[in-house]
Coordinates of C-alpha atoms and ligand atoms in Angstrom, one line a residue:
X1 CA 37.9 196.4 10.7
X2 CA 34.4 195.8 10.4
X3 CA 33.0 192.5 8.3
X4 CA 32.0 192.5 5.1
X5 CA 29.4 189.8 3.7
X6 CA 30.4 188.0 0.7
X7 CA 27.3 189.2 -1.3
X8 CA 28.0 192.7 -0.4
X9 CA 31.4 192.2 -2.3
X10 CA 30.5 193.6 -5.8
X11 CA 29.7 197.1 -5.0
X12 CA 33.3 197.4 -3.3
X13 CA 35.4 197.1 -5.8
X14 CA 38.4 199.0 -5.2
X15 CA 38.3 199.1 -1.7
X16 CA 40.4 196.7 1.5
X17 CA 37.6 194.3 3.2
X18 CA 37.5 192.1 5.8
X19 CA 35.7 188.7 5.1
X20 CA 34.9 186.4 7.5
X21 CA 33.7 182.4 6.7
X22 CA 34.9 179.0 6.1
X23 CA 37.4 177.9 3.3
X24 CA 34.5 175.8 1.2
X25 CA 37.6 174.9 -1.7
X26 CA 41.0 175.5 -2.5
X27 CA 42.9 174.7 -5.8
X28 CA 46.9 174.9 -4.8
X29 CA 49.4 176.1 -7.3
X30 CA 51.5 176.4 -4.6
X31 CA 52.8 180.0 -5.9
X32 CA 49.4 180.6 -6.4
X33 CA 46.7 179.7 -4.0
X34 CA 42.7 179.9 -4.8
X35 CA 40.2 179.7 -2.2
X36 CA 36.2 179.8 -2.7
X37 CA 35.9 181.6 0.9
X38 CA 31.4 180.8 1.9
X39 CA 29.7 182.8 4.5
X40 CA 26.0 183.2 4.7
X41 CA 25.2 185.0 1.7
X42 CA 27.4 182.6 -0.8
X43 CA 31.0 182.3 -2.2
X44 CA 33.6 184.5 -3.5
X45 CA 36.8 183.8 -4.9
X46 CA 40.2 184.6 -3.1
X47 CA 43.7 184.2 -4.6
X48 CA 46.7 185.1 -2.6
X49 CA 50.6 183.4 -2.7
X50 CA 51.3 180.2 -1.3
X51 CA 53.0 181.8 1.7
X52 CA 49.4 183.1 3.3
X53 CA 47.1 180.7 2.1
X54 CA 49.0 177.2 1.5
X55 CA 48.3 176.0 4.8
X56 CA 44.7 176.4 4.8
X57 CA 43.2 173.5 5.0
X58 CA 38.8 172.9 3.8
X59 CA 36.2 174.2 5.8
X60 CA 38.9 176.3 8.1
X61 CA 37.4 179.3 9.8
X62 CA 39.4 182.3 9.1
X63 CA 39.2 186.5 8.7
X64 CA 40.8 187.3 5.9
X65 CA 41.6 190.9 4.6
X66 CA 42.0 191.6 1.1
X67 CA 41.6 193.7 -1.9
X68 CA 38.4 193.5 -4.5
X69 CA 39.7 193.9 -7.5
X70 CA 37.1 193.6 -10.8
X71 CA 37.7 190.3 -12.5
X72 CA 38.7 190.5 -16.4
X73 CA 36.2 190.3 -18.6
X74 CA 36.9 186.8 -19.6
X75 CA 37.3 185.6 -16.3
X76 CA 34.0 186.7 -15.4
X77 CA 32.3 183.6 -13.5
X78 CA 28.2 183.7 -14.2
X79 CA 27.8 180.5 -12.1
X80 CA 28.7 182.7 -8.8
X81 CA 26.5 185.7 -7.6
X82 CA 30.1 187.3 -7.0
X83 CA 31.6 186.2 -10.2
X84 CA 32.5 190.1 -11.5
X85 CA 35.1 190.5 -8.7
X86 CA 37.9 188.6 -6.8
X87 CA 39.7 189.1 -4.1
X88 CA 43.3 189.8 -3.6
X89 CA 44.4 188.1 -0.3
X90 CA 46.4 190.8 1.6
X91 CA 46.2 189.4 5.3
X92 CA 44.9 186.1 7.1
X93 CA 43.7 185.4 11.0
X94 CA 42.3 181.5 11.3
X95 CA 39.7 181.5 13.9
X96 CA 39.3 177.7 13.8
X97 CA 41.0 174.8 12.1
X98 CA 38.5 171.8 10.4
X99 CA 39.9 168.7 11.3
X100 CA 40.3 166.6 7.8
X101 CA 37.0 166.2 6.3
X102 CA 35.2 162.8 6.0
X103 CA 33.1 163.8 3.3
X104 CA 34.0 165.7 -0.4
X105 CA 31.7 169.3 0.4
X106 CA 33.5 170.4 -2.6
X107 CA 30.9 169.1 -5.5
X108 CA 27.9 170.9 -7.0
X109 CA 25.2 168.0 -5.2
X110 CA 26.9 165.8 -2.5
X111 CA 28.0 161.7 -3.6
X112 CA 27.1 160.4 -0.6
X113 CA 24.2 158.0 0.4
X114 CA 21.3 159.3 3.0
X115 CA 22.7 157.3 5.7
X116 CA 26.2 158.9 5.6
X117 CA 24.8 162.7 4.7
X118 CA 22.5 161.8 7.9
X119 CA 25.4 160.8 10.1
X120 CA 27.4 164.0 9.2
X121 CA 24.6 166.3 9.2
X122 CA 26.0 168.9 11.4
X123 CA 28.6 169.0 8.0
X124 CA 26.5 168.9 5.9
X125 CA 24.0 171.2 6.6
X126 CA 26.7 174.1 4.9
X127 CA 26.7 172.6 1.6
X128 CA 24.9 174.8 -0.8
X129 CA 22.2 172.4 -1.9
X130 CA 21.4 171.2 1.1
X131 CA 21.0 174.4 2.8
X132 CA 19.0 175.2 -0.2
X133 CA 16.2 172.3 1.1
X134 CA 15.7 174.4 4.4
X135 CA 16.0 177.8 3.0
X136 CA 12.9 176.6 0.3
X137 CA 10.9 175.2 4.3
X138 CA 11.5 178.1 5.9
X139 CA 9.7 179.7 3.6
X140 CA 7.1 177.5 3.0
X141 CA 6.5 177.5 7.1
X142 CA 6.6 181.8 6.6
X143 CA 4.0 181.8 3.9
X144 CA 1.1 179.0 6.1
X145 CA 1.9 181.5 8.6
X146 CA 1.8 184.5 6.6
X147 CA -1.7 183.2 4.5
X148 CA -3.4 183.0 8.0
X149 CA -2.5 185.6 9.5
X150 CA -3.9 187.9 6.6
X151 CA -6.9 186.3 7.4
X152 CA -7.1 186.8 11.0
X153 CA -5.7 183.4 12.3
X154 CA -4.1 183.6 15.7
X155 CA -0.8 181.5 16.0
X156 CA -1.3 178.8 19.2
X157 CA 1.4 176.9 20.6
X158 CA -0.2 173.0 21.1
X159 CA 1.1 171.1 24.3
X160 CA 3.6 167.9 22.8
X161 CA 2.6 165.3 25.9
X162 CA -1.6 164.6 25.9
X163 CA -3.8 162.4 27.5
X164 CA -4.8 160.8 25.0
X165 CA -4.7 159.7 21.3
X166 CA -7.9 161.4 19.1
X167 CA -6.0 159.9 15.7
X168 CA -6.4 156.4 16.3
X169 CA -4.2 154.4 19.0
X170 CA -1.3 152.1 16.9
X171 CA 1.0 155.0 16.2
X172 CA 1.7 156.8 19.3
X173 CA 4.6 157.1 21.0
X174 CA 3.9 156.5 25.1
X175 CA 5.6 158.7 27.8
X176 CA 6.1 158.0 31.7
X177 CA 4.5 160.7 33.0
X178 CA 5.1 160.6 36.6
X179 CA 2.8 157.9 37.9
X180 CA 0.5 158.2 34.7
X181 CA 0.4 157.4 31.2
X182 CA 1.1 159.8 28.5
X183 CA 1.3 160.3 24.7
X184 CA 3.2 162.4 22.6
X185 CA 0.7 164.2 20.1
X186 CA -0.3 162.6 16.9
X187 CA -1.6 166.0 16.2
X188 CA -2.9 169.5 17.6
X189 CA -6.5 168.5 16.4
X190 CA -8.6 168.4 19.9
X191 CA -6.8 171.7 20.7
X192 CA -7.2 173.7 17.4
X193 CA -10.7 172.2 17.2
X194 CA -11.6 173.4 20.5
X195 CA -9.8 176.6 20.2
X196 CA -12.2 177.9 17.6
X197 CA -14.7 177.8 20.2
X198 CA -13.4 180.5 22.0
X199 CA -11.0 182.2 19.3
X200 CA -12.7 181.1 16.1
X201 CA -9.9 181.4 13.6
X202 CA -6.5 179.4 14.5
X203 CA -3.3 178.2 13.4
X204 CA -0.5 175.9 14.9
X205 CA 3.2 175.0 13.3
X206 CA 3.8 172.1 15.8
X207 CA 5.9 169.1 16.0
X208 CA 4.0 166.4 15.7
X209 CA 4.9 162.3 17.0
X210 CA 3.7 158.9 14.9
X211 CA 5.3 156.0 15.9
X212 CA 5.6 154.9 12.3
X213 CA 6.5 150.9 12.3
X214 CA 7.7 150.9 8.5
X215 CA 10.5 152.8 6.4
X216 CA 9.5 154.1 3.9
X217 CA 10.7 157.3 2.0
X218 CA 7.5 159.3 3.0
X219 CA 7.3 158.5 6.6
X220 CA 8.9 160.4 9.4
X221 CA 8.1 160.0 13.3
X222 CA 8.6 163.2 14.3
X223 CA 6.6 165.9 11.4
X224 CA 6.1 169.5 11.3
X225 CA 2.9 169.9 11.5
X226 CA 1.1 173.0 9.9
X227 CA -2.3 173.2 11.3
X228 CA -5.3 174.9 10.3
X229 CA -9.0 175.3 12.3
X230 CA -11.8 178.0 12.1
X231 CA -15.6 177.8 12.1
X232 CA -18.9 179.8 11.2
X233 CA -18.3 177.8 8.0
X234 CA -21.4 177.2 5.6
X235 CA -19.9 174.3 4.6
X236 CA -17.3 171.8 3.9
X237 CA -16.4 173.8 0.3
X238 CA -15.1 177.1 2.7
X239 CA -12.6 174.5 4.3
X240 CA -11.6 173.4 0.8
X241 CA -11.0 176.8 -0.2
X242 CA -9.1 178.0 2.7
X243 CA -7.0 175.2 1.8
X244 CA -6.4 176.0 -1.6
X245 CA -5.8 179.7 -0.9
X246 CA -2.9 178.7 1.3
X247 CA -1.7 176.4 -0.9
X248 CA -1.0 179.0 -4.2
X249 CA 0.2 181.7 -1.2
X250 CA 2.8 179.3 0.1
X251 CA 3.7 178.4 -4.0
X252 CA 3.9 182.0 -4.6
X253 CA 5.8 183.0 -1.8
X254 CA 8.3 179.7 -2.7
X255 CA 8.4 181.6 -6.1
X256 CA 9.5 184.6 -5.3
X257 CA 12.1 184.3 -2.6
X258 CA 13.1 181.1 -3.8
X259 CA 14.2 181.2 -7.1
X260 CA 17.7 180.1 -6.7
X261 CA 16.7 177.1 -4.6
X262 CA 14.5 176.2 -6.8
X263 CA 17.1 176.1 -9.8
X264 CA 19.9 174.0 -7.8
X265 CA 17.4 171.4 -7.7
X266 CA 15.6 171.9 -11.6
X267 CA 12.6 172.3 -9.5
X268 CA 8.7 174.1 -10.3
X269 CA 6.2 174.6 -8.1
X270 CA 3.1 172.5 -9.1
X271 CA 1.1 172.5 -11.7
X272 CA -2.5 174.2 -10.7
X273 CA -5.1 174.5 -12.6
X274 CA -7.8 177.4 -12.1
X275 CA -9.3 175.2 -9.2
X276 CA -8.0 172.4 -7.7
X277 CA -10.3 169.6 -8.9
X278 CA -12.2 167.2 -6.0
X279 CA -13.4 163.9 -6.5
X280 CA -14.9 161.7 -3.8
X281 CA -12.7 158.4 -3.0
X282 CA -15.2 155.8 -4.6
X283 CA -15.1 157.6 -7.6
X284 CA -11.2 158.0 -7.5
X285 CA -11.0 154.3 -7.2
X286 CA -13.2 153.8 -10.0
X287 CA -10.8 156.2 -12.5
X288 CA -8.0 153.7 -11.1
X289 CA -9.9 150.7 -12.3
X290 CA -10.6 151.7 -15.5
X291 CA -6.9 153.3 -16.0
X292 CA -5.0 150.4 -14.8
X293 CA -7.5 147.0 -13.9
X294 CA -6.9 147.6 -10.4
X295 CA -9.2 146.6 -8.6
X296 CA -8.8 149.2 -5.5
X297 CA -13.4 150.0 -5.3
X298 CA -14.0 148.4 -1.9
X299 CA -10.7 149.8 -0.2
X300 CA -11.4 152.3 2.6
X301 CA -8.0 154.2 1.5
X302 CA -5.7 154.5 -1.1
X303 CA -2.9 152.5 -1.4
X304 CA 0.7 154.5 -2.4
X305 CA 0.0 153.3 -6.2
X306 CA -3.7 154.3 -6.2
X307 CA -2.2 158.2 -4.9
X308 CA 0.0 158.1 -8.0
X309 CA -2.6 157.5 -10.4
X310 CA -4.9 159.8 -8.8
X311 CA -2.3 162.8 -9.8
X312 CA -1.4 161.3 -12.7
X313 CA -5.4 161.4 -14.0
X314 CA -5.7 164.5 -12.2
X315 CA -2.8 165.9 -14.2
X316 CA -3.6 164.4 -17.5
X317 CA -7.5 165.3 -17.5
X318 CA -7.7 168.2 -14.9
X319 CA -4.0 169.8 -15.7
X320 CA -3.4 170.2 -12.3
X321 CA -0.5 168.4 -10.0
X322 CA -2.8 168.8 -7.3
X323 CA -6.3 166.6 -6.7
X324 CA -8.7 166.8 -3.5
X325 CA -9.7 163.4 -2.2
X326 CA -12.9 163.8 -0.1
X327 CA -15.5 161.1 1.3
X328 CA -13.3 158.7 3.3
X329 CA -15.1 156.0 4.8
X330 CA -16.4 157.8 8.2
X331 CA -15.8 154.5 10.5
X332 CA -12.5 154.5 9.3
X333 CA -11.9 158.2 10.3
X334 CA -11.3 159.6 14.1
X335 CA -14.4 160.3 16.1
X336 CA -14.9 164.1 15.1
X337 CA -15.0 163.4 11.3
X338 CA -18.4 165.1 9.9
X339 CA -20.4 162.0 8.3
X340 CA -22.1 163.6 5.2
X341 CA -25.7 163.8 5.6
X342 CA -26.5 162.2 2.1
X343 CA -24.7 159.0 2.8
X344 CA -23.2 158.9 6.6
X345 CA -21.2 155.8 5.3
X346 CA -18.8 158.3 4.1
X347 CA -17.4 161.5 5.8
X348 CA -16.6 165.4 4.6
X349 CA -12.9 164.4 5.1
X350 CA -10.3 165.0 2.4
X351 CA -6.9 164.7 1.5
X352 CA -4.8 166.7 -0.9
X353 CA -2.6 165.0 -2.6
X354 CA -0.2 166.4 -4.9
X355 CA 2.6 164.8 -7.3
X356 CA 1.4 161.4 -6.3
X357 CA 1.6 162.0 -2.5
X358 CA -0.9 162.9 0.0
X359 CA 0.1 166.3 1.5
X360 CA -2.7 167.1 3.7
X361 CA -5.7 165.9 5.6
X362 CA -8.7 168.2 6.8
X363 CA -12.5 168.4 6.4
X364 CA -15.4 169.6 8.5
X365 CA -15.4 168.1 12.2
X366 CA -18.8 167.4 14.1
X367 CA -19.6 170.7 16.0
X368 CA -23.0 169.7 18.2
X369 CA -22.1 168.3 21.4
X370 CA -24.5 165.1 21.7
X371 CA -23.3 163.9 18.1
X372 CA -19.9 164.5 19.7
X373 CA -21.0 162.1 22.3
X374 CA -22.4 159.8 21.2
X375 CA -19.4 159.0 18.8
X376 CA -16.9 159.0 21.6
X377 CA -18.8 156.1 23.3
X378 CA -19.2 154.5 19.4
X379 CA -15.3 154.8 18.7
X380 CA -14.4 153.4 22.5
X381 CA -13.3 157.0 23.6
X382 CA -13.6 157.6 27.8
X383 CA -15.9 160.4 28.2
X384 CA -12.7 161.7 30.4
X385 CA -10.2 161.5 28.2
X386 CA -11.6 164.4 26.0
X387 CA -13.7 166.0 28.8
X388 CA -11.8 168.9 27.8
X389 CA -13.0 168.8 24.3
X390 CA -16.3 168.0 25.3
X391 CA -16.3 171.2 27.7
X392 CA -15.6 173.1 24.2
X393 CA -18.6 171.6 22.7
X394 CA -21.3 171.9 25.6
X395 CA -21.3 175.3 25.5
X396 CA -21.7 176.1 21.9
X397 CA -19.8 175.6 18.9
X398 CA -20.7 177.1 15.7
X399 CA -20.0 174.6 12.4
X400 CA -15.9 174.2 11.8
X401 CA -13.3 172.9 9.9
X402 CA -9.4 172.3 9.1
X403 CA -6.7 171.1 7.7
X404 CA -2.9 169.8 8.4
X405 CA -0.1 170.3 5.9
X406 CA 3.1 168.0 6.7
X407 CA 5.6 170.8 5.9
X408 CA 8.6 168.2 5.5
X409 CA 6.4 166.2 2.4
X410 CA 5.6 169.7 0.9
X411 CA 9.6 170.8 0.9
X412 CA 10.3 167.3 -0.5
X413 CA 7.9 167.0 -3.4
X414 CA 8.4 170.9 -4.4
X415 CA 12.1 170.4 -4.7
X416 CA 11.5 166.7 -6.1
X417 CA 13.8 164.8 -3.6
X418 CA 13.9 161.0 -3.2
X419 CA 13.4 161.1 1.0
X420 CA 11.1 162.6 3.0
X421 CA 14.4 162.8 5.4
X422 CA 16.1 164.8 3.2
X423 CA 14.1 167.4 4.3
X424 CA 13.8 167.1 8.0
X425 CA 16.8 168.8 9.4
X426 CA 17.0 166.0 12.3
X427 CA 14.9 163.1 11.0
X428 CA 13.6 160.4 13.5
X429 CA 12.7 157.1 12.3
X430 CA 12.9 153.8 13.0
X431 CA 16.5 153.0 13.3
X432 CA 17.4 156.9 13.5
X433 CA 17.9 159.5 16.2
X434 CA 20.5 162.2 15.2
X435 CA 22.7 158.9 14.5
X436 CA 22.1 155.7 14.2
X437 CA 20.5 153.4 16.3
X438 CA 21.7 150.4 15.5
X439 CA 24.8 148.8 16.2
X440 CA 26.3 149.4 13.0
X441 CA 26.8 152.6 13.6
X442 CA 30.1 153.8 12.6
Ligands
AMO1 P1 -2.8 163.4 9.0 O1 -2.6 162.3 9.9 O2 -3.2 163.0 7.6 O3 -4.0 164.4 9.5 O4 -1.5 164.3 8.9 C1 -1.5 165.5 8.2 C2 -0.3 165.6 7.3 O5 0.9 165.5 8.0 C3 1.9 164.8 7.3 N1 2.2 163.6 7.9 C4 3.4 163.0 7.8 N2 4.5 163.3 7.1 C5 5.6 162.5 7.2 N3 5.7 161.4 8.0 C6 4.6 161.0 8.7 N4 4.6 160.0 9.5 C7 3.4 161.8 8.6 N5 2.2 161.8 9.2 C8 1.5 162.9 8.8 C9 1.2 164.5 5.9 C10 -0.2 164.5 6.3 O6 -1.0 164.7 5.1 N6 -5.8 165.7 12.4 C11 -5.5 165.5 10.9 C12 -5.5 166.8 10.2 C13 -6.8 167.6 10.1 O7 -7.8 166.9 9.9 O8 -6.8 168.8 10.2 C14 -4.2 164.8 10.8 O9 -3.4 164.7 11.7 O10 1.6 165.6 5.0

């Protein structure tokens, strides 16, 4: 007999189905069995005698065939997308037995700690909530994609093992390549930036590698990238307001297909005011002097506190979640960072921070070739080590700029979790790769 989804359920009332999924709970009065019986599409409830479903034991695979019988009135269950009907067990097949289960799958948000939800993840990754988290990325990663695409991006796949590290050297992860030394990428940015040269308007989702030396509940080591470049811009304000129109499509789109995500966790999507407002870094740090006495003016960044008070201002004064940083100290940026030419201290790069986090970084790159140069040789770049992006330069490259959206952060601080692990389906840090490093592994 052909399979039924679970959601499909309520308009077959009346009639013998076969359902196919895992037992996700059972409550036992041994005459009486119940079983919450989950497939893709959710949960319906099953009730059947002791004698074909007492045996089954959590998370059990089985086909089950069974009546759908309208629930009473007052048994109706508004919690469950299938709460008007039930279904009458009539015969069982298990496909697969579940050994016993370490964890309880059976409550509403999972009591375990990170480490141990980390350690079962292949288990965990069918509980509700959690499957919630990636449901909410997939979208977000749908709508980048989406957003460009409407306006003529072209989806490239950037190479994960480079020659060399454009981002600054401390963070990189080195690979034996044959007889030669390799990186894994920081970041698609020499590729999409030299890209535009020949294809003008492109996009990347990549995994991306920073060999992150601290733990902290923001940092992965391996990050999905979502990565934006195009040029014949007038200036750095078109970049900014690519940016920004990506930013409300991807909220939108989380709106709309994500409704019930968004209600497991009590989640919105940000605040946004009618444009996102932009303040340059030394002026940012100025706000956090006068707001809190710290004295942050002569940093060339901000610190995790500073971020937080930046949104905070931004929300109290601008009402908007969201803020634009711009003006980063250039000699503090990578090589291809466009110094502005009213003060070349400081560079047309800017972050975008959001909920007290930065989310993105992007701005307008240098596009003539003997400014190029002449800041390779000034950073301690080999001319061979980004001949390639030289090449892009030399023959003409109109003005350009981009951005990159970590698409892990986003998920986390749209659904308001504690970890930026939380939402990585296989997070690498430090002391983690699928399980633990460390000897304490269990
Ligand atoms: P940046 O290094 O700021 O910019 O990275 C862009 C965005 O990627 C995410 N991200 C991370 N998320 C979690 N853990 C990490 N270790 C991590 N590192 C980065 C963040 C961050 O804002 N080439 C520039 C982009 C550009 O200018 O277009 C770059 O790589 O959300």
């Amino acid at each position: 007999m052909e399979r039924t989804l679970v959601k499909d359920t309520i308009n077959k009332v009346g009639q013998t189905v076969t359902l196919k999924g895992w037992v996700n709970t059972k409550r036992d009065h041994s005459k009486i069995v119940f079983v919450d019986l989950r497939d893709r599409t959710g949960l319906i409830q099953i009730v059947g005698t002791g004698e074909l479903l007492g045996s089954l034991k959590l998370e059990d695979v089985v086909s089950l065939k069974g009546l759908v019988k309208a629930r009473p009135e007052k048994m109706i269950n508004p919690e469950l997308a299938t709460g008007t009907v039930e279904i009458e067990a009539l015969d069982l097949t298990v496909l697969s037995h579940s050994a016993e289960l370490p964890i309880d799958m059976s409550k509403e948000t999972l009591e375990v700690e990170l480490p141990t939800l980390l350690d079962y993840r292949a288990l965990s990754f069918r509980h509700p909530k959690i499957q919630a988290i990636f449901k909410v990325q997939a979208v977000v990663i749908d709508a980048f994609r989406k957003a460009l695409m409407a306006k003529d991006f072209l989806e490239f796949q950037a190479p994960s093992i480079i020659n060399a590290v454009p981002e600054g050297g401390s963070e990189v992860f080195k690979v034996d390549y044959f007889d030669h030394q390799a990186y894994l990428s920081q970041s698609p940015q020499l590729y999409k930036s030299l890209l535009t040269t020949a294809f003008e308007r492109v996009f990347s989702v990549n995994q991306i590698f920073r060999a992150e030396p601290s733990a902290t509940t923001r940092h992965l080591t391996e990050v999905t990238s979502l990565d934006a470049e195009f040029n014949f811009i007038d200036s750095v304000e078109e970049v900014l307001d690519m940016e920004e129109y990506v930013v409300r499509f991807i909220f939108k789109e989380v709106e709309e297909r994500c409704a019930k995500e968004l209600a497991l966790f009590d989640a919105t999507t940000p605040l946004m005011s009618e444009k996102f407002p932009i303040i340059k870094l030394r002026d940012a740090q100025e706000i956090i002097f006068q707001r809190t006495g710290r004295d942050c003016r002569t940093e060339k960044d901000l610190a995790p506190d500073d971020e937080r008070e930046i949104c905070a201002w931004a929300k109290e004064e601008k009402g908007s979640d969201l803020v634009f940083v711009s003006h980063f100290l250039t000699k503090k940026k990578p090589f291809y960072v466009y110094p502005d030419p009213a003060n070349p201290e400081y560079a047309f790069s800017i972050d975008l921070l959001c909920r007290g986090v930065e989310w993105s970084s992007g701005g307008q790159r240098l596009h003539d070739y003997e400014s190029i140069l002449k800041n390779v040789h000034e950073w301690g770049l080999k001319e061979e080590e980004v001949a390639l992006y030289l090449q892009a330069f030399k023959f003409g490259s109109p003005p350009l700029g981009g951005f990159a959206l970590g698409a892990e952060r986003i998920t986390m601080y749209i659904l308001g979790l504690k970890n930026v692990r939380e939402a990585s389906m296989f997070p690498r840090d430090m002391e983690r790769i699928d399980v633990r490093l460390s000897t304490t592994k269990q």
